[in-house]
XYZ file of C-alpha atoms in Angstrom:
688
model
C 27.203 54.384 -28.364
C 24.056 53.323 -26.523
C 22.170 55.686 -24.252
C 23.119 53.735 -21.112
C 26.833 54.287 -21.651
C 26.241 57.963 -22.482
C 24.375 58.461 -19.201
C 27.116 56.637 -17.282
C 29.838 58.873 -18.736
C 27.798 62.041 -18.123
C 27.218 61.011 -14.504
C 30.945 60.342 -14.048
C 31.678 63.756 -15.576
C 29.409 65.344 -12.967
C 31.602 63.744 -10.292
C 34.611 65.401 -11.907
C 32.857 68.753 -11.412
C 32.925 68.106 -7.660
C 36.601 67.289 -7.939
C 37.742 70.120 -10.208
C 35.031 72.744 -9.930
C 32.800 74.334 -12.563
C 29.075 74.834 -12.952
C 28.421 71.773 -15.129
C 30.377 68.934 -16.738
C 32.292 70.015 -19.835
C 34.735 68.589 -22.319
C 37.684 68.649 -19.914
C 35.697 66.885 -17.200
C 34.761 64.253 -19.783
C 38.410 63.853 -20.778
C 39.329 63.136 -17.166
C 36.702 60.387 -17.111
C 37.729 58.824 -20.415
C 41.345 58.682 -19.252
C 40.150 56.016 -16.789
C 37.289 54.425 -18.711
C 38.925 54.218 -22.155
C 42.532 54.245 -21.010
C 44.070 52.483 -24.048
C 42.175 54.480 -26.679
C 42.672 57.695 -24.708
C 46.455 57.318 -24.713
C 46.448 56.546 -28.438
C 44.576 59.796 -29.093
C 46.164 62.055 -26.465
C 49.586 60.481 -25.968
C 51.053 59.074 -22.750
C 51.074 62.503 -21.045
C 47.840 63.761 -22.583
C 45.960 63.745 -19.276
C 48.508 66.208 -17.886
C 47.303 68.880 -20.332
C 43.714 68.210 -19.274
C 44.489 68.401 -15.554
C 46.576 71.546 -16.011
C 43.636 73.377 -17.529
C 41.157 72.042 -14.985
C 43.541 72.987 -12.208
C 43.547 76.531 -13.561
C 39.729 76.577 -13.620
C 39.469 76.377 -17.395
C 36.116 74.806 -18.263
C 35.185 74.063 -21.887
C 31.631 73.269 -22.931
C 28.632 72.256 -20.869
C 26.540 69.122 -20.338
C 24.609 69.439 -23.583
C 27.910 69.749 -25.474
C 29.187 66.606 -23.742
C 26.071 64.639 -24.687
C 26.293 65.813 -28.294
C 29.949 64.784 -28.510
C 29.287 61.339 -27.035
C 26.587 60.753 -29.661
C 28.739 61.875 -32.581
C 30.436 58.617 -33.584
C 32.832 55.883 -32.568
C 35.248 56.037 -29.655
C 38.107 57.003 -31.970
C 36.047 59.800 -33.540
C 34.911 61.099 -30.135
C 38.466 61.155 -28.790
C 39.823 62.841 -31.915
C 37.278 65.685 -31.614
C 37.889 65.907 -27.871
C 41.643 66.229 -28.455
C 41.033 69.180 -30.787
C 38.805 70.897 -28.201
C 41.350 70.381 -25.415
C 44.224 71.691 -27.539
C 42.152 74.764 -28.438
C 41.404 75.605 -24.815
C 43.688 78.266 -23.314
C 46.110 77.502 -20.511
C 45.610 80.359 -18.117
C 45.499 81.195 -14.450
C 42.289 83.143 -14.997
C 39.103 81.156 -14.530
C 37.346 80.939 -17.867
C 34.370 79.105 -19.293
C 34.324 78.306 -23.007
C 31.477 76.944 -25.079
C 31.344 76.406 -28.805
C 28.887 79.308 -29.112
C 30.601 82.038 -27.097
C 34.111 83.358 -26.605
C 36.087 83.054 -23.442
C 35.176 85.411 -20.690
C 36.335 85.853 -17.164
C 33.943 84.492 -14.543
C 33.687 85.485 -10.905
C 35.484 83.265 -8.427
C 33.793 81.882 -5.283
C 31.887 84.558 -3.386
C 32.081 87.130 -6.193
C 35.861 87.478 -6.054
C 37.836 88.347 -9.190
C 41.225 86.743 -9.686
C 44.042 89.261 -9.755
C 46.279 89.604 -12.791
C 49.844 88.526 -12.377
C 51.590 90.981 -10.150
C 48.340 92.820 -9.393
C 46.856 93.681 -6.008
C 45.431 91.046 -3.708
C 41.732 90.587 -4.554
C 39.151 91.679 -2.025
C 35.578 90.675 -1.286
C 32.661 93.051 -1.598
C 33.111 94.248 1.995
C 36.795 95.027 1.408
C 38.113 92.021 3.406
C 40.585 89.473 2.061
C 38.739 86.383 0.870
C 39.378 83.218 2.881
C 40.841 81.495 -0.183
C 43.514 84.196 -0.506
C 44.628 84.234 3.121
C 47.981 82.700 4.035
C 47.807 79.527 6.064
C 48.899 81.206 9.276
C 45.762 83.383 9.210
C 43.324 80.513 8.721
C 41.550 78.140 11.076
C 40.338 75.772 8.362
C 40.692 74.978 4.673
C 37.630 74.347 2.506
C 35.771 73.086 5.554
C 37.756 69.841 5.247
C 40.872 70.433 7.331
C 41.228 72.371 10.588
C 44.259 73.943 12.166
C 46.113 71.574 14.512
C 46.455 72.915 18.045
C 50.021 72.283 19.104
C 51.166 70.723 22.355
C 54.646 69.734 23.420
C 55.243 65.977 23.395
C 58.169 64.315 25.128
C 59.970 61.274 23.809
C 59.634 61.939 20.069
C 62.331 64.575 19.664
C 64.347 62.690 17.034
C 61.303 61.875 14.915
C 59.971 65.448 15.192
C 63.313 66.829 14.031
C 63.318 64.451 11.066
C 59.810 65.474 9.985
C 60.675 69.179 10.412
C 63.749 68.721 8.205
C 61.741 66.919 5.521
C 59.122 69.674 5.564
C 61.784 72.339 5.214
C 63.379 70.553 2.234
C 61.083 71.390 -0.679
C 62.394 68.474 -2.741
C 61.648 65.878 -0.047
C 58.056 65.206 -1.126
C 55.298 63.679 0.998
C 55.944 62.070 4.390
C 54.502 58.829 5.777
C 54.302 58.668 9.579
C 53.710 55.109 10.726
C 53.626 53.214 14.003
C 51.822 50.458 15.844
C 48.292 50.997 17.056
C 48.434 52.975 20.285
C 51.968 54.274 19.667
C 50.773 57.883 19.695
C 50.668 58.763 15.997
C 47.961 61.397 16.436
C 49.693 62.862 19.495
C 52.878 63.029 17.423
C 51.108 65.262 14.899
C 49.853 67.540 17.700
C 53.459 67.890 18.829
C 54.605 69.093 15.405
C 53.499 72.805 15.416
C 55.680 73.878 18.395
C 58.637 71.989 16.886
C 58.250 73.866 13.598
C 57.911 77.180 15.447
C 61.063 76.523 17.484
C 62.976 75.686 14.301
C 61.758 78.791 12.505
C 59.927 76.804 9.818
C 57.064 79.016 8.644
C 54.506 76.329 7.983
C 51.062 75.893 9.537
C 49.747 72.382 10.214
C 46.193 71.402 9.252
C 44.589 68.016 9.729
C 41.445 66.287 8.551
C 39.516 65.687 11.807
C 38.527 62.181 12.822
C 34.931 61.610 11.858
C 35.182 64.081 8.964
C 33.926 62.311 5.859
C 36.240 62.953 2.948
C 35.677 61.616 -0.562
C 38.495 61.115 -3.060
C 37.315 64.276 -4.817
C 37.403 66.196 -1.511
C 40.918 65.011 -0.787
C 42.149 65.975 -4.251
C 40.547 69.419 -3.994
C 41.942 69.979 -0.490
C 45.512 69.164 -1.464
C 45.381 71.086 -4.740
C 43.909 74.237 -3.201
C 45.797 74.260 0.103
C 48.099 77.305 0.593
C 51.762 76.740 -0.173
C 52.699 77.587 3.437
C 50.516 74.813 4.868
C 51.067 71.210 5.947
C 48.085 68.940 5.284
C 47.933 65.858 7.528
C 45.742 62.949 6.448
C 45.412 60.857 9.606
C 44.137 57.258 9.660
C 44.527 56.940 5.899
C 44.423 53.141 6.218
C 40.855 53.443 7.528
C 39.793 56.148 5.069
C 41.085 54.148 2.098
C 39.903 50.818 3.627
C 43.351 49.296 3.193
C 42.429 46.269 5.321
C 39.395 45.404 3.214
C 39.353 42.976 0.338
C 38.794 45.870 -2.076
C 40.371 49.099 -0.820
C 39.203 52.498 -2.047
C 41.687 52.814 -4.886
C 40.198 56.147 -5.985
C 41.236 57.645 -2.628
C 44.804 56.472 -3.166
C 44.850 57.763 -6.738
C 43.592 61.143 -5.585
C 46.297 61.233 -2.925
C 49.001 60.335 -5.429
C 47.797 62.760 -8.105
C 47.313 65.739 -5.820
C 50.547 65.185 -3.882
C 52.543 65.393 -7.081
C 51.136 68.795 -8.004
C 50.261 70.543 -4.751
C 52.445 73.295 -3.342
C 51.471 72.360 0.198
C 53.378 69.762 2.202
C 51.615 66.434 2.728
C 51.848 64.045 5.689
C 50.050 60.692 5.635
C 49.545 58.814 8.924
C 48.764 55.107 9.044
C 49.345 51.964 11.097
C 52.546 50.022 10.656
C 50.544 46.907 9.724
C 48.978 48.741 6.745
C 52.210 50.152 5.331
C 52.886 47.186 3.048
C 49.400 47.303 1.544
C 49.671 51.074 1.057
C 52.994 50.764 -0.745
C 51.623 48.035 -3.010
C 49.126 50.560 -4.386
C 51.148 53.789 -4.050
C 54.763 52.963 -4.813
C 57.657 55.328 -4.051
C 55.277 57.773 -2.408
C 57.529 59.527 0.065
C 59.798 59.383 3.087
C 58.802 57.020 5.902
C 59.183 58.167 9.500
C 58.501 55.274 11.886
C 57.567 55.841 15.522
C 59.462 53.235 17.562
C 58.756 52.204 21.136
C 59.531 55.088 23.483
C 62.479 54.991 25.864
C 61.723 54.263 29.518
C 61.519 57.818 30.869
C 59.647 59.243 27.907
C 57.417 56.188 27.746
C 56.462 56.525 31.405
C 55.615 60.186 30.912
C 53.485 59.415 27.868
C 51.689 56.604 29.682
C 50.999 58.895 32.643
C 49.455 61.538 30.379
C 47.318 58.930 28.648
C 46.010 57.255 31.812
C 45.382 60.592 33.534
C 43.044 61.581 30.698
C 41.170 58.276 30.987
C 40.928 58.404 34.785
C 39.441 61.913 34.588
C 36.458 60.504 32.667
C 35.369 58.269 35.574
C 34.395 60.551 38.444
C 32.966 57.830 40.698
C 35.547 55.078 40.103
C 39.214 55.204 41.012
C 41.953 52.680 40.182
C 43.991 51.170 43.007
C 47.799 51.297 42.998
C 48.210 47.711 41.804
C 46.002 48.388 38.782
C 47.867 51.591 37.915
C 51.116 49.652 37.956
C 49.699 46.793 35.899
C 48.356 48.904 33.018
C 51.873 49.972 32.096
C 53.174 46.388 31.842
C 54.701 45.410 28.491
C 52.208 44.331 25.817
C 51.188 40.702 25.751
C 52.115 39.004 22.536
C 48.534 39.094 21.270
C 47.734 42.673 22.251
C 47.552 44.683 19.062
C 48.272 47.991 20.781
C 51.474 49.679 21.877
C 52.058 52.086 24.736
C 50.905 54.687 25.614
C 47.623 53.849 23.896
C 47.671 50.331 25.333
C 47.875 51.599 28.916
C 44.948 53.949 28.304
C 42.911 51.146 26.752
C 43.601 48.750 29.636
C 42.646 51.322 32.242
C 39.537 52.355 30.331
C 38.252 48.763 30.226
C 39.064 48.098 33.890
C 37.340 51.287 35.100
C 34.331 50.593 32.896
C 33.920 47.095 34.378
C 33.990 48.497 37.892
C 31.557 51.282 36.958
C 29.038 48.838 35.456
C 29.086 46.787 38.669
C 28.639 49.905 40.795
C 31.998 49.720 42.587
C 34.043 52.773 43.461
C 37.430 51.038 43.103
C 38.833 49.158 40.112
C 41.416 46.470 40.786
C 43.754 44.267 38.782
C 40.976 41.668 38.615
C 39.006 44.089 36.424
C 41.959 44.231 34.075
C 42.295 40.477 33.701
C 38.711 39.266 33.440
C 39.431 37.437 30.180
C 42.073 35.207 31.765
C 44.675 36.308 29.235
C 47.236 37.512 31.741
C 49.933 34.991 32.671
C 49.784 35.851 36.377
C 46.219 34.547 36.600
C 46.620 31.485 34.429
C 47.272 28.064 35.896
C 50.762 27.038 36.793
C 52.443 24.492 34.577
C 51.995 21.695 37.133
C 48.290 22.431 37.355
C 48.026 22.499 33.575
C 49.696 19.087 33.308
C 47.395 17.614 35.962
C 44.321 19.039 34.247
C 45.344 17.558 30.908
C 46.075 14.140 32.388
C 42.659 14.066 34.022
C 41.017 14.376 30.601
C 43.471 12.561 28.322
C 44.109 9.071 29.697
C 47.168 6.901 29.148
C 49.346 9.515 27.421
C 51.340 11.010 30.287
C 54.586 11.069 28.283
C 53.035 13.059 25.441
C 51.391 15.480 27.875
C 54.665 16.095 29.699
C 56.387 16.851 26.388
C 53.726 19.453 25.604
C 53.783 21.110 29.024
C 57.583 21.329 29.027
C 57.472 23.448 25.892
C 54.547 25.604 27.025
C 56.364 26.237 30.308
C 59.097 28.062 28.377
C 56.728 30.416 26.597
C 54.710 31.084 29.749
C 57.901 32.128 31.517
C 59.079 34.206 28.514
C 62.208 32.059 28.299
C 61.841 30.919 24.687
C 64.770 32.011 22.531
C 62.611 33.116 19.618
C 59.408 34.701 20.918
C 58.323 35.621 17.391
C 57.560 31.930 16.760
C 54.319 30.232 17.892
C 54.060 29.214 21.547
C 54.556 25.642 20.460
C 54.773 23.597 17.271
C 53.944 19.955 18.058
C 53.662 16.783 16.028
C 51.449 14.156 17.642
C 52.243 10.709 16.253
C 50.349 7.541 17.088
C 47.540 5.168 16.115
C 43.962 6.299 15.684
C 41.683 6.823 18.668
C 44.387 7.285 21.316
C 43.800 10.942 22.227
C 45.791 13.067 19.753
C 42.850 15.299 18.852
C 41.565 15.251 22.431
C 44.901 16.594 23.715
C 44.717 19.427 21.163
C 41.240 20.246 22.503
C 42.565 20.106 26.051
C 45.359 22.589 25.205
C 42.669 24.923 23.882
C 40.602 24.503 27.053
C 43.442 24.883 29.549
C 45.615 27.398 27.724
C 42.998 29.533 25.982
C 39.792 29.060 27.931
C 37.635 26.796 25.778
C 37.273 24.469 22.815
C 36.109 27.388 20.666
C 39.782 28.404 20.593
C 40.512 25.314 18.484
C 40.824 25.831 14.714
C 40.791 22.400 13.085
C 41.849 21.715 9.503
C 41.487 18.288 7.877
C 44.662 18.238 5.797
C 43.279 15.568 3.458
C 41.262 18.453 2.003
C 44.537 20.215 1.130
C 46.045 17.425 -0.965
C 46.253 19.617 -4.091
C 48.595 22.560 -4.618
C 45.684 24.966 -4.992
C 44.694 24.132 -1.416
C 46.954 27.016 -0.419
C 44.200 29.390 -1.509
C 42.012 27.981 1.273
C 44.638 29.043 3.794
C 45.535 32.515 2.548
C 42.817 33.233 -0.003
C 42.886 33.228 -3.811
C 44.013 36.246 -5.772
C 41.381 39.001 -6.198
C 38.835 38.099 -8.846
C 39.012 34.341 -8.345
C 36.322 32.214 -6.711
C 36.494 32.631 -2.940
C 38.404 35.918 -3.011
C 35.397 37.671 -1.484
C 35.039 35.167 1.400
C 37.980 35.916 3.723
C 36.137 34.537 6.768
C 36.862 31.016 5.490
C 40.634 31.525 5.324
C 42.993 30.356 8.057
C 44.664 33.770 8.142
C 41.362 35.494 8.918
C 40.462 33.004 11.663
C 43.837 33.467 13.371
C 43.795 37.256 12.904
C 40.384 37.340 14.609
C 41.494 35.014 17.419
C 45.302 34.945 17.690
C 45.213 33.076 21.027
C 44.221 29.697 19.633
C 45.247 26.135 18.850
C 45.609 25.398 15.136
C 45.117 21.656 14.590
C 46.441 20.280 11.298
C 44.910 16.814 11.286
C 46.796 14.147 9.298
C 49.434 16.573 8.083
C 51.072 13.928 5.885
C 48.079 14.072 3.515
C 48.660 17.746 2.615
C 50.383 18.736 -0.617
C 54.084 19.691 -0.272
C 53.215 23.243 -1.407
C 50.901 23.478 1.604
C 53.728 22.261 3.851
C 55.880 25.108 2.548
C 53.243 27.659 3.590
C 53.495 26.455 7.172
C 57.277 26.774 7.148
C 56.773 30.550 7.350
C 54.334 30.124 10.245
C 56.646 27.818 12.186
C 59.710 30.005 11.617
C 58.456 33.606 11.651
C 55.061 33.315 13.354
C 53.401 35.271 10.545
C 51.327 34.528 7.461
C 49.979 37.084 4.961
C 46.860 36.520 2.901
C 46.184 37.503 -0.702
C 45.011 40.954 0.433
C 48.276 41.685 2.221
C 46.721 41.357 5.699
C 49.091 39.541 8.077
C 47.941 37.031 10.716
C 50.075 36.794 13.849
C 50.719 33.266 15.155
C 53.048 34.296 18.010
C 50.557 33.401 20.730
C 49.084 30.385 18.966
C 49.906 26.711 19.439
C 50.176 24.608 16.287
C 49.457 20.880 16.583
C 49.966 18.449 13.705
C 48.758 14.866 13.915
C 49.982 11.928 11.879
C 49.658 8.156 11.671
C 52.998 7.835 9.892
C 55.340 5.363 11.545
C 52.638 3.705 13.660
C 53.410 0.240 12.308
C 57.139 0.703 12.872
C 56.644 2.164 16.345
C 54.383 -0.722 17.412
C 56.800 -3.401 16.170
C 59.164 -3.093 19.167
C 60.726 -6.391 20.276
C 60.300 -7.921 23.702
C 62.725 -7.103 26.490
C 62.473 -3.295 26.526
C 61.472 -1.493 29.692
C 58.578 0.952 29.584
C 60.715 4.096 29.235
C 63.084 2.531 26.729
C 60.151 1.186 24.747
C 58.531 4.614 24.456
C 61.809 6.198 23.330
C 62.409 3.472 20.763
C 58.848 3.846 19.459
C 59.507 7.548 19.065
C 62.744 6.931 17.169
C 61.085 4.457 14.826
C 58.228 6.863 14.151
C 60.701 9.687 13.457
C 62.561 7.473 11.005
C 59.356 6.872 9.074
C 58.499 10.594 9.188
C 61.873 11.526 7.702
C 61.124 9.329 4.726
C 57.869 11.205 4.088
C 58.208 14.834 5.206
C 60.938 17.341 4.278
C 63.683 17.962 6.853
C 63.095 21.728 6.872
C 59.569 21.062 8.180
C 60.635 18.506 10.804
C 63.455 20.791 12.008
C 60.939 23.486 12.947
C 58.900 21.205 15.214
C 59.446 21.860 18.919
C 58.316 18.435 20.155
C 57.356 15.157 18.515
C 54.972 13.533 21.008
C 54.635 9.769 20.659
C 51.147 8.454 21.564
C 51.012 4.816 22.698
C 48.278 2.264 22.219
C 45.726 2.553 25.018
C 45.736 -0.173 27.616
C 42.483 -1.733 28.764
C 42.881 0.083 32.104
C 43.105 3.448 30.288
C 40.093 2.536 28.145
C 38.111 1.760 31.296
C 38.995 5.155 32.779
C 37.887 6.852 29.571
C 34.652 4.851 29.623
C 33.892 6.058 33.157
C 34.484 9.694 32.126
C 32.334 9.356 28.995
C 29.458 7.740 30.905
C 29.647 10.417 33.618
C 29.394 13.115 30.953
C 26.439 11.305 29.358
C 24.679 11.077 32.756
C 25.235 14.816 33.331
C 23.865 15.581 29.888
C 20.770 13.458 30.517
C 20.258 15.017 33.954
C 20.155 18.464 32.332
C 17.277 17.144 30.197
C 15.260 15.731 33.104
C 16.576 12.163 33.297
C 17.778 10.259 36.350
C 20.087 7.421 35.271
C 21.877 4.987 37.553
C 24.752 2.970 36.035
C 26.370 -0.073 37.685
C 30.159 -0.456 37.635
C 29.843 -3.618 35.542
C 28.347 -1.489 32.775
C 31.555 0.555 32.581
C 33.620 -2.623 32.169
C 31.223 -3.938 29.517
C 31.403 -0.710 27.496
C 35.208 -0.687 27.725
C 35.822 -4.314 26.736
C 33.101 -4.920 24.154
C 34.599 -4.185 20.766
C 37.978 -3.210 22.218
C 40.864 -3.389 19.734
C 44.220 -1.799 20.610
C 44.641 -0.802 16.972
C 41.558 1.445 17.144
C 41.995 2.932 20.595
C 38.854 4.286 22.243
C 36.848 4.734 19.042
C 34.445 1.953 20.047
C 33.393 3.657 23.290
C 31.222 6.337 21.748
C 29.555 3.763 19.495
C 28.779 1.514 22.473
C 27.370 4.372 24.559
C 25.165 5.641 21.736
C 23.954 2.216 20.519
C 23.536 0.323 23.801
C 22.769 3.091 26.278
C 21.267 6.172 24.675
C 19.364 4.451 21.855
C 17.578 2.113 24.300
C 16.358 5.119 26.294
C 14.093 6.092 23.378
C 11.571 3.438 24.387
C 11.388 4.778 27.946
C 11.080 8.330 26.682
C 8.054 7.378 24.585
C 6.444 5.877 27.720
C 7.112 9.021 29.739
C 9.633 7.237 31.987
C 12.686 9.331 32.924
C 14.198 7.386 35.865
C 16.088 4.252 34.876
C 18.844 1.878 35.969
C 21.492 0.365 33.684
C 22.898 -3.080 34.577
C 24.706 -6.051 33.026
C 22.788 -9.365 32.904
C 23.841 -12.443 31.031
C 26.793 -10.586 29.483
C 24.580 -7.876 28.022
C 23.319 -4.411 29.003
C 19.803 -4.204 30.396
C 17.926 -0.985 31.139
C 14.958 -1.033 33.495
C 12.644 1.460 35.125
C 13.974 2.456 38.545
């Protein structure tokens, strides 16, 4: 074995000293390391349960050998030879409750425990320290304020609204065979407050257990956690709060060692163990620690209890702001039900809302916070535009597609009014069908602007890039270890999890692989999508827009004699017929609206040209230009190169090539005031 591997194993053995105790790494510490490092060879030498014998001795403070012995053993031969010798040394070590240290050169002898204490013989008197007092490690839990400096006694307070859950936890703690307990709930549901309500419940029930918790902010390593659980008194309850954060369950690579320590210590400790984590992390936890214990979920509180809990929470927040008070309307608003994208539950949600509102008022130097301070981000339905205003705003930006816009706003009106039958689904799932350049993508942008406050709320995916089955990994991430597994920011699930109020645009959906279509079936039906790490993105407050050119030829082949309304409906039916021949029915059945986009008329193109030129003039003005444009220029830009089959695609080319490009010459001359006209059927730019 090379010296590098020897040093690595010795260093790992030193870590086991922190976990199990001892003055220096010995043979048993090394065995604990090799159980992980050389797992296959270790089990061949020690048997499937061989590590149990090692941990039993370490747990009883039996330490064999020292660091020099470990180094000598590691340099003595092959892995098989090292493990064979190590097995002999482990088998020769005594199994005793007395702390002993053995080396190959001296017999076993009793060693002082922490602080000079001497362990009592079985049935003997309780050991005492030098001053005659009972050592801290020998005190029952009820006489302690902390354990190993890692967990402190939980101060009890009576909590209303969780009586059933408190009784269930008390019963599980009383039943010695019940095992560990997992308390889970949504963020803000009061998980930590629930733990503070446990001591008085246990006292009322006559359960003689004392509750200790690892304080927030207390750094705890896997070795610390193992030591805490193994050495906790048998009349104690150890609560590990926020385990999902401590074990980094939401990260790509969670701290598996923390979970192993929890599993290993929980199986051998005499203390009761309660783990507290968010509901969203439960699945990831169970994927690493299977069949761990009983789950006690904290549901939404009933009305009376919920109001009392909210009042307690907001009173604590309000007390922090001496110079700012909330008005009555704000106090009523903070207790409103959670919006679909708010990741908190009451009472924590009410406290968070009030905290933010009061902070905004305090920063601006006002002595009263109002409902406006609560809704600065525009996410509250009461402050968003009415449906009629939304429709008008969209029509002002997207020309010639009133029918498609009305189909979209009809659906969004349902979700805004909370009248949709299945609120767990996205706010809308739309399929925009029509020829290129007619406003399909622009309407998706407009939904993002009007519904969610800006184009940055648009997540656009070119589905031609997902034409292979492995394209799914770009949506939910590849399995750990594969290329891209360490880049979750590129995945669709991460983008939606970071901004759940968004428009997801699936451009040219027909070009995606059928396996990719199947992924979106879950999104359209359940409003959820989990990535390869187990993290779930919530699509409930998103709008999904698919675009397609399928059926355009059929839709545009309508015969003469149809009225406008009948023609649009027939175009839609023809397009749907073509879609059914291409896409699976289970996908089409989950679409809320199929919006048919018509070819743009010349009048609509002219309106778009005017809007585009106005935006170009505003852009130039911000850069110091003064540009006058005659009306004839708008008509020229709209008609030159116009082809109904390509919609308004030619407009941007005309503006860039015949308007903006020609300004370069004037810029080089230092001229910034110009006039654009049409002369002899062509655009002419002159100094004004």
